[in-house]
């Protein structure tokens, strides 16, 4: 199972294609670690959970920023929100962020 068969994402955040591309890397990771391909897929689902949880965290943090949402807010939310806001502002005004220049 990959893509929407594993988890459905809100299309507003554009995570569906990324998830669908990352999910197939999970069985490869399991097999590299020595998982038996004939065994039940618990190892695969443990790997794919990391991908799904990361995507859900990004979208829920964005949802919590809506003015009508009152929480509950997870530990570290304020810091994560500040970093996201600063990154968004810098991507508009900072040439290094915009161009991805590796020169410091």
mmCIF file of N, CA, C and O in Angstrom:
data_model
loop_
_atom_site.group_PDB
_atom_site.id
_atom_site.type_symbol
_atom_site.label_atom_id
_atom_site.label_comp_id
_atom_site.label_asym_id
_atom_site.label_seq_id
_atom_site.Cartn_x
_atom_site.Cartn_y
_atom_site.Cartn_z
ATOM 1 N N UNK A 1 0.837 -1.176 0.000
ATOM 2 C CA UNK A 1 0.000 0.000 0.000
ATOM 3 C C UNK A 1 0.880 1.237 0.000
ATOM 4 O O UNK A 1 1.852 1.317 0.746
ATOM 5 N N UNK A 2 0.521 2.190 -0.847
ATOM 6 C CA UNK A 2 1.213 3.472 -0.911
ATOM 7 C C UNK A 2 0.194 4.558 -1.179
ATOM 8 O O UNK A 2 -0.965 4.294 -1.494
ATOM 9 N N UNK A 3 0.643 5.804 -1.090
ATOM 10 C CA UNK A 3 -0.197 6.942 -1.430
ATOM 11 C C UNK A 3 -1.460 7.027 -0.598
ATOM 12 O O UNK A 3 -1.440 6.828 0.616
ATOM 13 N N UNK A 4 -2.592 7.314 -1.242
ATOM 14 C CA UNK A 4 -3.856 7.498 -0.541
ATOM 15 C C UNK A 4 -4.359 6.226 0.128
ATOM 16 O O UNK A 4 -5.214 6.289 1.005
ATOM 17 N N UNK A 5 -3.850 5.074 -0.262
ATOM 18 C CA UNK A 5 -4.232 3.833 0.409
ATOM 19 C C UNK A 5 -3.645 3.781 1.823
ATOM 20 O O UNK A 5 -4.177 3.093 2.684
ATOM 21 N N UNK A 6 -2.576 4.516 2.057
ATOM 22 C CA UNK A 6 -1.958 4.562 3.381
ATOM 23 C C UNK A 6 -2.537 5.709 4.192
ATOM 24 O O UNK A 6 -2.899 5.546 5.344
ATOM 25 N N UNK A 7 -2.625 6.888 3.588
ATOM 26 C CA UNK A 7 -3.129 8.067 4.292
ATOM 27 C C UNK A 7 -3.611 9.088 3.274
ATOM 28 O O UNK A 7 -2.950 9.307 2.262
ATOM 29 N N UNK A 8 -4.742 9.681 3.554
ATOM 30 C CA UNK A 8 -5.255 10.747 2.700
ATOM 31 C C UNK A 8 -4.906 12.091 3.306
ATOM 32 O O UNK A 8 -5.081 12.312 4.502
ATOM 33 N N UNK A 9 -4.380 12.978 2.499
ATOM 34 C CA UNK A 9 -3.970 14.292 2.980
ATOM 35 C C UNK A 9 -4.870 15.357 2.391
ATOM 36 O O UNK A 9 -5.453 15.179 1.322
ATOM 37 N N UNK A 10 -4.940 16.479 3.070
ATOM 38 C CA UNK A 10 -5.674 17.624 2.565
ATOM 39 C C UNK A 10 -4.913 18.168 1.360
ATOM 40 O O UNK A 10 -3.734 18.509 1.472
ATOM 41 N N UNK A 11 -5.565 18.262 0.206
ATOM 42 C CA UNK A 11 -4.851 18.718 -0.993
ATOM 43 C C UNK A 11 -4.339 20.149 -0.892
ATOM 44 O O UNK A 11 -3.439 20.537 -1.633
ATOM 45 N N UNK A 12 -4.848 20.921 0.044
ATOM 46 C CA UNK A 12 -4.391 22.298 0.220
ATOM 47 C C UNK A 12 -2.892 22.339 0.508
ATOM 48 O O UNK A 12 -2.190 23.237 0.078
ATOM 49 N N UNK A 13 -2.404 21.331 1.217
ATOM 50 C CA UNK A 13 -1.005 21.336 1.620
ATOM 51 C C UNK A 13 -0.082 20.664 0.604
ATOM 52 O O UNK A 13 1.131 20.675 0.763
ATOM 53 N N UNK A 14 -0.622 20.069 -0.432
ATOM 54 C CA UNK A 14 0.193 19.491 -1.495
ATOM 55 C C UNK A 14 1.106 18.366 -1.041
ATOM 56 O O UNK A 14 2.229 18.249 -1.531
ATOM 57 N N UNK A 15 0.651 17.520 -0.128
ATOM 58 C CA UNK A 15 1.497 16.468 0.411
ATOM 59 C C UNK A 15 1.238 15.102 -0.211
ATOM 60 O O UNK A 15 2.019 14.178 -0.001
ATOM 61 N N UNK A 16 0.171 14.961 -0.962
ATOM 62 C CA UNK A 16 -0.194 13.651 -1.497
ATOM 63 C C UNK A 16 0.851 13.060 -2.417
ATOM 64 O O UNK A 16 1.222 11.893 -2.289
ATOM 65 N N UNK A 17 1.346 13.857 -3.341
ATOM 66 C CA UNK A 17 2.355 13.354 -4.282
ATOM 67 C C UNK A 17 3.665 13.030 -3.560
ATOM 68 O O UNK A 17 4.311 12.026 -3.848
ATOM 69 N N UNK A 18 4.042 13.879 -2.617
ATOM 70 C CA UNK A 18 5.269 13.620 -1.856
ATOM 71 C C UNK A 18 5.137 12.319 -1.078
ATOM 72 O O UNK A 18 6.045 11.487 -1.071
ATOM 73 N N UNK A 19 3.987 12.135 -0.413
ATOM 74 C CA UNK A 19 3.760 10.892 0.320
ATOM 75 C C UNK A 19 3.796 9.686 -0.596
ATOM 76 O O UNK A 19 4.410 8.667 -0.279
ATOM 77 N N UNK A 20 3.149 9.813 -1.736
ATOM 78 C CA UNK A 20 3.109 8.696 -2.681
ATOM 79 C C UNK A 20 4.512 8.351 -3.189
ATOM 80 O O UNK A 20 4.799 7.190 -3.482
ATOM 81 N N UNK A 21 5.378 9.336 -3.273
ATOM 82 C CA UNK A 21 6.752 9.069 -3.704
ATOM 83 C C UNK A 21 7.624 8.522 -2.579
ATOM 84 O O UNK A 21 8.527 7.725 -2.822
ATOM 85 N N UNK A 22 7.346 8.944 -1.347
ATOM 86 C CA UNK A 22 8.162 8.480 -0.221
ATOM 87 C C UNK A 22 7.742 7.100 0.289
ATOM 88 O O UNK A 22 8.574 6.344 0.770
ATOM 89 N N UNK A 23 6.454 6.762 0.177
ATOM 90 C CA UNK A 23 5.988 5.473 0.691
ATOM 91 C C UNK A 23 6.712 4.280 0.072
ATOM 92 O O UNK A 23 7.078 3.350 0.798
ATOM 93 N N UNK A 24 6.982 4.260 -1.234
ATOM 94 C CA UNK A 24 7.693 3.098 -1.790
ATOM 95 C C UNK A 24 9.130 2.942 -1.285
ATOM 96 O O UNK A 24 9.699 1.860 -1.363
ATOM 97 N N UNK A 25 9.711 4.001 -0.748
ATOM 98 C CA UNK A 25 11.057 3.868 -0.191
ATOM 99 C C UNK A 25 11.036 3.092 1.127
ATOM 100 O O UNK A 25 12.066 2.559 1.542
ATOM 101 N N UNK A 26 9.879 2.996 1.753
ATOM 102 C CA UNK A 26 9.777 2.316 3.047
ATOM 103 C C UNK A 26 10.017 0.806 2.949
ATOM 104 O O UNK A 26 10.766 0.263 3.766
ATOM 105 N N UNK A 27 9.437 0.088 1.981
ATOM 106 C CA UNK A 27 9.770 -1.333 1.909
ATOM 107 C C UNK A 27 11.249 -1.565 1.590
ATOM 108 O O UNK A 27 11.853 -2.508 2.102
ATOM 109 N N UNK A 28 11.827 -0.690 0.788
ATOM 110 C CA UNK A 28 13.250 -0.831 0.484
ATOM 111 C C UNK A 28 14.071 -0.677 1.760
ATOM 112 O O UNK A 28 15.017 -1.433 1.993
ATOM 113 N N UNK A 29 13.693 0.286 2.596
ATOM 114 C CA UNK A 29 14.388 0.469 3.864
ATOM 115 C C UNK A 29 14.248 -0.740 4.771
ATOM 116 O O UNK A 29 15.205 -1.155 5.427
ATOM 117 N N UNK A 30 13.053 -1.313 4.800
ATOM 118 C CA UNK A 30 12.823 -2.522 5.617
ATOM 119 C C UNK A 30 13.685 -3.678 5.127
ATOM 120 O O UNK A 30 14.304 -4.389 5.925
ATOM 121 N N UNK A 31 13.716 -3.868 3.835
ATOM 122 C CA UNK A 31 14.481 -4.980 3.269
ATOM 123 C C UNK A 31 15.980 -4.790 3.482
ATOM 124 O O UNK A 31 16.705 -5.744 3.726
ATOM 125 N N UNK A 32 16.450 -3.540 3.388
ATOM 126 C CA UNK A 32 17.870 -3.267 3.649
ATOM 127 C C UNK A 32 18.237 -3.605 5.090
ATOM 128 O O UNK A 32 19.361 -3.966 5.376
ATOM 129 N N UNK A 33 17.271 -3.454 5.991
ATOM 130 C CA UNK A 33 17.531 -3.762 7.401
ATOM 131 C C UNK A 33 17.347 -5.245 7.703
ATOM 132 O O UNK A 33 17.444 -5.660 8.845
ATOM 133 N N UNK A 34 17.048 -6.040 6.685
ATOM 134 C CA UNK A 34 16.980 -7.481 6.861
ATOM 135 C C UNK A 34 15.597 -8.043 7.110
ATOM 136 O O UNK A 34 15.465 -9.192 7.521
ATOM 137 N N UNK A 35 14.545 -7.277 6.856
ATOM 138 C CA UNK A 35 13.184 -7.784 7.055
ATOM 139 C C UNK A 35 12.911 -8.930 6.077
ATOM 140 O O UNK A 35 13.362 -8.913 4.933
ATOM 141 N N UNK A 36 12.182 -9.908 6.531
ATOM 142 C CA UNK A 36 11.802 -11.054 5.699
ATOM 143 C C UNK A 36 10.636 -10.636 4.805
ATOM 144 O O UNK A 36 9.577 -10.261 5.301
ATOM 145 N N UNK A 37 10.800 -10.671 3.470
ATOM 146 C CA UNK A 37 9.716 -10.240 2.575
ATOM 147 C C UNK A 37 8.470 -11.124 2.665
ATOM 148 O O UNK A 37 7.405 -10.736 2.204
ATOM 149 N N UNK A 38 8.593 -12.315 3.268
ATOM 150 C CA UNK A 38 7.425 -13.199 3.406
ATOM 151 C C UNK A 38 6.702 -12.985 4.734
ATOM 152 O O UNK A 38 5.630 -13.533 4.961
ATOM 153 N N UNK A 39 7.283 -12.174 5.620
ATOM 154 C CA UNK A 39 6.709 -11.936 6.945
ATOM 155 C C UNK A 39 5.613 -10.867 6.855
ATOM 156 O O UNK A 39 5.545 -10.122 5.869
ATOM 157 N N UNK A 40 4.759 -10.791 7.864
ATOM 158 C CA UNK A 40 3.757 -9.715 7.882
ATOM 159 C C UNK A 40 4.418 -8.337 7.775
ATOM 160 O O UNK A 40 5.606 -8.188 8.070
ATOM 161 N N UNK A 41 3.667 -7.373 7.376
ATOM 162 C CA UNK A 41 4.213 -6.071 6.991
ATOM 163 C C UNK A 41 4.351 -5.067 8.135
ATOM 164 O O UNK A 41 4.401 -3.872 7.886
ATOM 165 N N UNK A 42 4.455 -5.521 9.381
ATOM 166 C CA UNK A 42 4.565 -4.573 10.487
ATOM 167 C C UNK A 42 5.777 -3.649 10.339
ATOM 168 O O UNK A 42 5.707 -2.467 10.658
ATOM 169 N N UNK A 43 6.889 -4.181 9.869
ATOM 170 C CA UNK A 43 8.083 -3.354 9.705
ATOM 171 C C UNK A 43 7.837 -2.259 8.668
ATOM 172 O O UNK A 43 8.244 -1.108 8.865
ATOM 173 N N UNK A 44 7.166 -2.609 7.564
ATOM 174 C CA UNK A 44 6.842 -1.606 6.547
ATOM 175 C C UNK A 44 5.968 -0.517 7.139
ATOM 176 O O UNK A 44 6.223 0.671 6.958
ATOM 177 N N UNK A 45 4.934 -0.902 7.864
ATOM 178 C CA UNK A 45 4.021 0.103 8.402
ATOM 179 C C UNK A 45 4.692 0.966 9.463
ATOM 180 O O UNK A 45 4.343 2.143 9.613
ATOM 181 N N UNK A 46 5.668 0.425 10.174
ATOM 182 C CA UNK A 46 6.431 1.247 11.117
ATOM 183 C C UNK A 46 7.238 2.300 10.357
ATOM 184 O O UNK A 46 7.322 3.455 10.784
ATOM 185 N N UNK A 47 7.815 1.914 9.213
ATOM 186 C CA UNK A 47 8.563 2.875 8.398
ATOM 187 C C UNK A 47 7.636 3.918 7.777
ATOM 188 O O UNK A 47 7.933 5.105 7.780
ATOM 189 N N UNK A 48 6.536 3.480 7.215
ATOM 190 C CA UNK A 48 5.639 4.407 6.528
ATOM 191 C C UNK A 48 4.955 5.345 7.533
ATOM 192 O O UNK A 48 4.599 6.474 7.203
ATOM 193 N N UNK A 49 4.829 4.910 8.780
ATOM 194 C CA UNK A 49 4.252 5.758 9.825
ATOM 195 C C UNK A 49 5.077 7.028 10.008
ATOM 196 O O UNK A 49 4.531 8.109 10.231
ATOM 197 N N UNK A 50 6.385 6.920 9.887
ATOM 198 C CA UNK A 50 7.257 8.089 10.031
ATOM 199 C C UNK A 50 6.929 9.122 8.947
ATOM 200 O O UNK A 50 6.818 10.321 9.222
ATOM 201 N N UNK A 51 6.750 8.657 7.717
ATOM 202 C CA UNK A 51 6.421 9.547 6.601
ATOM 203 C C UNK A 51 5.057 10.198 6.827
ATOM 204 O O UNK A 51 4.883 11.411 6.677
ATOM 205 N N UNK A 52 4.073 9.395 7.184
ATOM 206 C CA UNK A 52 2.710 9.903 7.384
ATOM 207 C C UNK A 52 2.666 10.869 8.565
ATOM 208 O O UNK A 52 2.072 11.951 8.467
ATOM 209 N N UNK A 53 3.303 10.518 9.658
ATOM 210 C CA UNK A 53 3.284 11.390 10.834
ATOM 211 C C UNK A 53 3.930 12.739 10.551
ATOM 212 O O UNK A 53 3.444 13.773 11.018
ATOM 213 N N UNK A 54 5.020 12.752 9.789
ATOM 214 C CA UNK A 54 5.678 14.020 9.453
ATOM 215 C C UNK A 54 4.749 14.904 8.625
ATOM 216 O O UNK A 54 4.639 16.110 8.874
ATOM 217 N N UNK A 55 4.079 14.318 7.650
ATOM 218 C CA UNK A 55 3.155 15.093 6.820
ATOM 219 C C UNK A 55 1.984 15.622 7.646
ATOM 220 O O UNK A 55 1.576 16.783 7.500
ATOM 221 N N UNK A 56 1.442 14.779 8.516
ATOM 222 C CA UNK A 56 0.327 15.218 9.365
ATOM 223 C C UNK A 56 0.765 16.321 10.306
ATOM 224 O O UNK A 56 0.011 17.260 10.582
ATOM 225 N N UNK A 57 1.978 16.243 10.827
ATOM 226 C CA UNK A 57 2.457 17.279 11.738
ATOM 227 C C UNK A 57 2.544 18.623 11.029
ATOM 228 O O UNK A 57 2.131 19.647 11.568
ATOM 229 N N UNK A 58 3.061 18.612 9.807
ATOM 230 C CA UNK A 58 3.161 19.858 9.039
ATOM 231 C C UNK A 58 1.775 20.455 8.806
ATOM 232 O O UNK A 58 1.555 21.650 9.009
ATOM 233 N N UNK A 59 0.829 19.624 8.391
ATOM 234 C CA UNK A 59 -0.504 20.157 8.096
ATOM 235 C C UNK A 59 -1.241 20.580 9.358
ATOM 236 O O UNK A 59 -1.937 21.593 9.356
ATOM 237 N N UNK A 60 -1.096 19.860 10.449
ATOM 238 C CA UNK A 60 -1.802 20.261 11.664
ATOM 239 C C UNK A 60 -1.197 21.526 12.255
ATOM 240 O O UNK A 60 -1.923 22.353 12.799
ATOM 241 N N UNK A 61 0.108 21.708 12.134
ATOM 242 C CA UNK A 61 0.699 22.960 12.602
ATOM 243 C C UNK A 61 0.158 24.132 11.796
ATOM 244 O O UNK A 61 -0.115 25.195 12.344
ATOM 245 N N UNK A 62 -0.004 23.941 10.495
ATOM 246 C CA UNK A 62 -0.577 25.005 9.667
ATOM 247 C C UNK A 62 -2.043 25.248 10.037
ATOM 248 O O UNK A 62 -2.494 26.393 10.090
ATOM 249 N N UNK A 63 -2.781 24.181 10.297
ATOM 250 C CA UNK A 63 -4.175 24.338 10.698
ATOM 251 C C UNK A 63 -4.299 25.087 12.021
ATOM 252 O O UNK A 63 -5.213 25.893 12.204
ATOM 253 N N UNK A 64 -3.397 24.819 12.953
ATOM 254 C CA UNK A 64 -3.455 25.482 14.255
ATOM 255 C C UNK A 64 -3.188 26.979 14.155
ATOM 256 O O UNK A 64 -3.522 27.731 15.074
ATOM 257 N N UNK A 65 -2.605 27.428 13.055
ATOM 258 C CA UNK A 65 -2.338 28.851 12.873
ATOM 259 C C UNK A 65 -3.588 29.634 12.479
ATOM 260 O O UNK A 65 -3.572 30.863 12.500
ATOM 261 N N UNK A 66 -4.644 28.953 12.124
ATOM 262 C CA UNK A 66 -5.887 29.635 11.746
ATOM 263 C C UNK A 66 -6.458 30.364 12.959
ATOM 264 O O UNK A 66 -6.443 29.837 14.070
ATOM 265 N N UNK A 67 -6.964 31.586 12.761
ATOM 266 C CA UNK A 67 -7.415 32.380 13.912
ATOM 267 C C UNK A 67 -8.592 31.764 14.680
ATOM 268 O O UNK A 67 -8.738 32.016 15.869
ATOM 269 N N UNK A 68 -9.403 30.944 14.048
ATOM 270 C CA UNK A 68 -10.564 30.367 14.735
ATOM 271 C C UNK A 68 -10.233 29.091 15.507
ATOM 272 O O UNK A 68 -11.071 28.579 16.230
ATOM 273 N N UNK A 69 -9.007 28.601 15.377
ATOM 274 C CA UNK A 69 -8.614 27.377 16.070
ATOM 275 C C UNK A 69 -8.041 27.757 17.439
ATOM 276 O O UNK A 69 -7.176 28.620 17.545
ATOM 277 N N UNK A 70 -8.530 27.080 18.470
ATOM 278 C CA UNK A 70 -8.107 27.414 19.828
ATOM 279 C C UNK A 70 -7.210 26.353 20.454
ATOM 280 O O UNK A 70 -6.869 26.446 21.612
ATOM 281 N N UNK A 71 -6.823 25.345 19.730
ATOM 282 C CA UNK A 71 -5.908 24.342 20.265
ATOM 283 C C UNK A 71 -6.600 23.023 20.492
ATOM 284 O O UNK A 71 -7.666 22.815 19.950
ATOM 285 N N UNK A 72 -6.060 22.112 21.191
ATOM 286 C CA UNK A 72 -4.843 22.229 21.994
ATOM 287 C C UNK A 72 -3.590 22.298 21.123
ATOM 288 O O UNK A 72 -3.539 21.716 20.051
ATOM 289 N N UNK A 73 -2.606 23.018 21.600
ATOM 290 C CA UNK A 73 -1.375 23.203 20.867
ATOM 291 C C UNK A 73 -0.315 22.238 21.387
ATOM 292 O O UNK A 73 -0.130 22.112 22.591
ATOM 293 N N UNK A 74 0.393 21.557 20.500
ATOM 294 C CA UNK A 74 1.415 20.601 20.951
ATOM 295 C C UNK A 74 2.637 21.310 21.517
ATOM 296 O O UNK A 74 2.889 22.483 21.228
ATOM 297 N N UNK A 75 3.400 20.567 22.291
ATOM 298 C CA UNK A 75 4.645 21.072 22.831
ATOM 299 C C UNK A 75 5.543 21.508 21.673
ATOM 300 O O UNK A 75 5.692 20.789 20.689
ATOM 301 N N UNK A 76 6.105 22.684 21.764
ATOM 302 C CA UNK A 76 6.983 23.188 20.718
ATOM 303 C C UNK A 76 6.267 23.937 19.612
ATOM 304 O O UNK A 76 6.898 24.411 18.664
ATOM 305 N N UNK A 77 4.945 24.079 19.724
ATOM 306 C CA UNK A 77 4.177 24.731 18.657
ATOM 307 C C UNK A 77 4.626 26.169 18.434
ATOM 308 O O UNK A 77 4.803 26.597 17.298
ATOM 309 N N UNK A 78 4.791 26.929 19.508
ATOM 310 C CA UNK A 78 5.140 28.345 19.373
ATOM 311 C C UNK A 78 6.463 28.489 18.623
ATOM 312 O O UNK A 78 6.572 29.299 17.694
ATOM 313 N N UNK A 79 7.454 27.696 18.975
ATOM 314 C CA UNK A 79 8.750 27.753 18.293
ATOM 315 C C UNK A 79 8.618 27.335 16.830
ATOM 316 O O UNK A 79 9.152 28.000 15.929
ATOM 317 N N UNK A 80 7.893 26.255 16.564
ATOM 318 C CA UNK A 80 7.707 25.787 15.186
ATOM 319 C C UNK A 80 6.990 26.846 14.348
ATOM 320 O O UNK A 80 7.346 27.084 13.193
ATOM 321 N N UNK A 81 5.991 27.493 14.917
ATOM 322 C CA UNK A 81 5.246 28.529 14.202
ATOM 323 C C UNK A 81 6.142 29.713 13.887
ATOM 324 O O UNK A 81 6.108 30.271 12.786
ATOM 325 N N UNK A 82 6.955 30.125 14.866
ATOM 326 C CA UNK A 82 7.878 31.249 14.631
ATOM 327 C C UNK A 82 8.871 30.928 13.526
ATOM 328 O O UNK A 82 9.158 31.764 12.668
ATOM 329 N N UNK A 83 9.407 29.713 13.558
ATOM 330 C CA UNK A 83 10.373 29.322 12.528
ATOM 331 C C UNK A 83 9.713 29.277 11.151
ATOM 332 O O UNK A 83 10.298 29.714 10.161
ATOM 333 N N UNK A 84 8.494 28.759 11.079
ATOM 334 C CA UNK A 84 7.779 28.708 9.794
ATOM 335 C C UNK A 84 7.506 30.121 9.285
ATOM 336 O O UNK A 84 7.680 30.400 8.089
ATOM 337 N N UNK A 85 7.099 31.014 10.174
ATOM 338 C CA UNK A 85 6.836 32.398 9.762
ATOM 339 C C UNK A 85 8.102 33.088 9.277
ATOM 340 O O UNK A 85 8.086 33.783 8.262
ATOM 341 N N UNK A 86 9.186 32.887 9.987
ATOM 342 C CA UNK A 86 10.457 33.509 9.574
ATOM 343 C C UNK A 86 10.943 32.944 8.240
ATOM 344 O O UNK A 86 11.463 33.673 7.405
ATOM 345 N N UNK A 87 10.779 31.654 8.062
ATOM 346 C CA UNK A 87 11.176 31.044 6.794
ATOM 347 C C UNK A 87 10.346 31.594 5.649
ATOM 348 O O UNK A 87 10.872 31.908 4.573
ATOM 349 N N UNK A 88 9.038 31.734 5.876
ATOM 350 C CA UNK A 88 8.162 32.275 4.830
ATOM 351 C C UNK A 88 8.547 33.712 4.492
ATOM 352 O O UNK A 88 8.623 34.082 3.314
ATOM 353 N N UNK A 89 8.809 34.531 5.508
ATOM 354 C CA UNK A 89 9.205 35.924 5.245
ATOM 355 C C UNK A 89 10.539 35.978 4.515
ATOM 356 O O UNK A 89 10.719 36.745 3.571
ATOM 357 N N UNK A 90 11.491 35.161 4.938
ATOM 358 C CA UNK A 90 12.808 35.167 4.307
ATOM 359 C C UNK A 90 12.738 34.697 2.861
ATOM 360 O O UNK A 90 13.480 35.187 2.014
ATOM 361 N N UNK A 91 11.842 33.790 2.558
ATOM 362 C CA UNK A 91 11.745 33.288 1.191
ATOM 363 C C UNK A 91 11.273 34.366 0.216
ATOM 364 O O UNK A 91 11.484 34.252 -0.983
ATOM 365 N N UNK A 92 10.683 35.418 0.746
ATOM 366 C CA UNK A 92 10.216 36.517 -0.105
ATOM 367 C C UNK A 92 11.294 37.580 -0.264
ATOM 368 O O UNK A 92 11.407 38.202 -1.315
ATOM 369 N N UNK A 93 12.115 37.782 0.763
ATOM 370 C CA UNK A 93 13.044 38.911 0.749
ATOM 371 C C UNK A 93 14.520 38.532 0.699
ATOM 372 O O UNK A 93 15.341 39.346 0.314
ATOM 373 N N UNK A 94 14.870 37.341 1.091
ATOM 374 C CA UNK A 94 16.276 36.956 1.198
ATOM 375 C C UNK A 94 16.717 36.183 -0.036
ATOM 376 O O UNK A 94 16.211 35.096 -0.305
ATOM 377 N N UNK A 95 17.688 36.714 -0.791
ATOM 378 C CA UNK A 95 18.133 36.033 -2.019
ATOM 379 C C UNK A 95 18.709 34.645 -1.757
ATOM 380 O O UNK A 95 18.574 33.750 -2.567
ATOM 381 N N UNK A 96 19.358 34.444 -0.607
ATOM 382 C CA UNK A 96 19.919 33.125 -0.310
ATOM 383 C C UNK A 96 18.807 32.095 -0.189
ATOM 384 O O UNK A 96 18.903 30.998 -0.721
ATOM 385 N N UNK A 97 17.736 32.455 0.499
ATOM 386 C CA UNK A 97 16.594 31.522 0.634
ATOM 387 C C UNK A 97 15.898 31.315 -0.701
ATOM 388 O O UNK A 97 15.495 30.210 -1.026
ATOM 389 N N UNK A 98 15.745 32.373 -1.455
ATOM 390 C CA UNK A 98 15.022 32.288 -2.716
ATOM 391 C C UNK A 98 15.764 31.464 -3.746
ATOM 392 O O UNK A 98 15.201 30.629 -4.429
ATOM 393 N N UNK A 99 17.075 31.677 -3.861
ATOM 394 C CA UNK A 99 17.870 31.026 -4.899
ATOM 395 C C UNK A 99 18.516 29.737 -4.430
ATOM 396 O O UNK A 99 19.069 29.011 -5.235
ATOM 397 N N UNK A 100 18.534 29.503 -3.138
ATOM 398 C CA UNK A 100 19.170 28.297 -2.618
ATOM 399 C C UNK A 100 20.677 28.334 -2.773
ATOM 400 O O UNK A 100 21.336 27.322 -2.870
ATOM 401 N N UNK A 101 21.237 29.539 -2.774
ATOM 402 C CA UNK A 101 22.686 29.679 -2.932
ATOM 403 C C UNK A 101 23.403 29.002 -1.778
ATOM 404 O O UNK A 101 23.010 29.128 -0.632
ATOM 405 N N UNK A 102 24.464 28.297 -2.090
ATOM 406 C CA UNK A 102 25.225 27.624 -1.049
ATOM 407 C C UNK A 102 26.419 28.450 -0.594
ATOM 408 O O UNK A 102 27.216 28.022 0.207
ATOM 409 N N UNK A 103 26.577 29.671 -1.122
ATOM 410 C CA UNK A 103 27.691 30.513 -0.694
ATOM 411 C C UNK A 103 27.269 31.338 0.507
ATOM 412 O O UNK A 103 26.190 31.917 0.535
ATOM 413 N N UNK A 104 28.094 31.368 1.499
ATOM 414 C CA UNK A 104 27.780 32.126 2.705
ATOM 415 C C UNK A 104 28.500 33.403 2.599
ATOM 416 O O UNK A 104 28.877 34.221 3.034
#
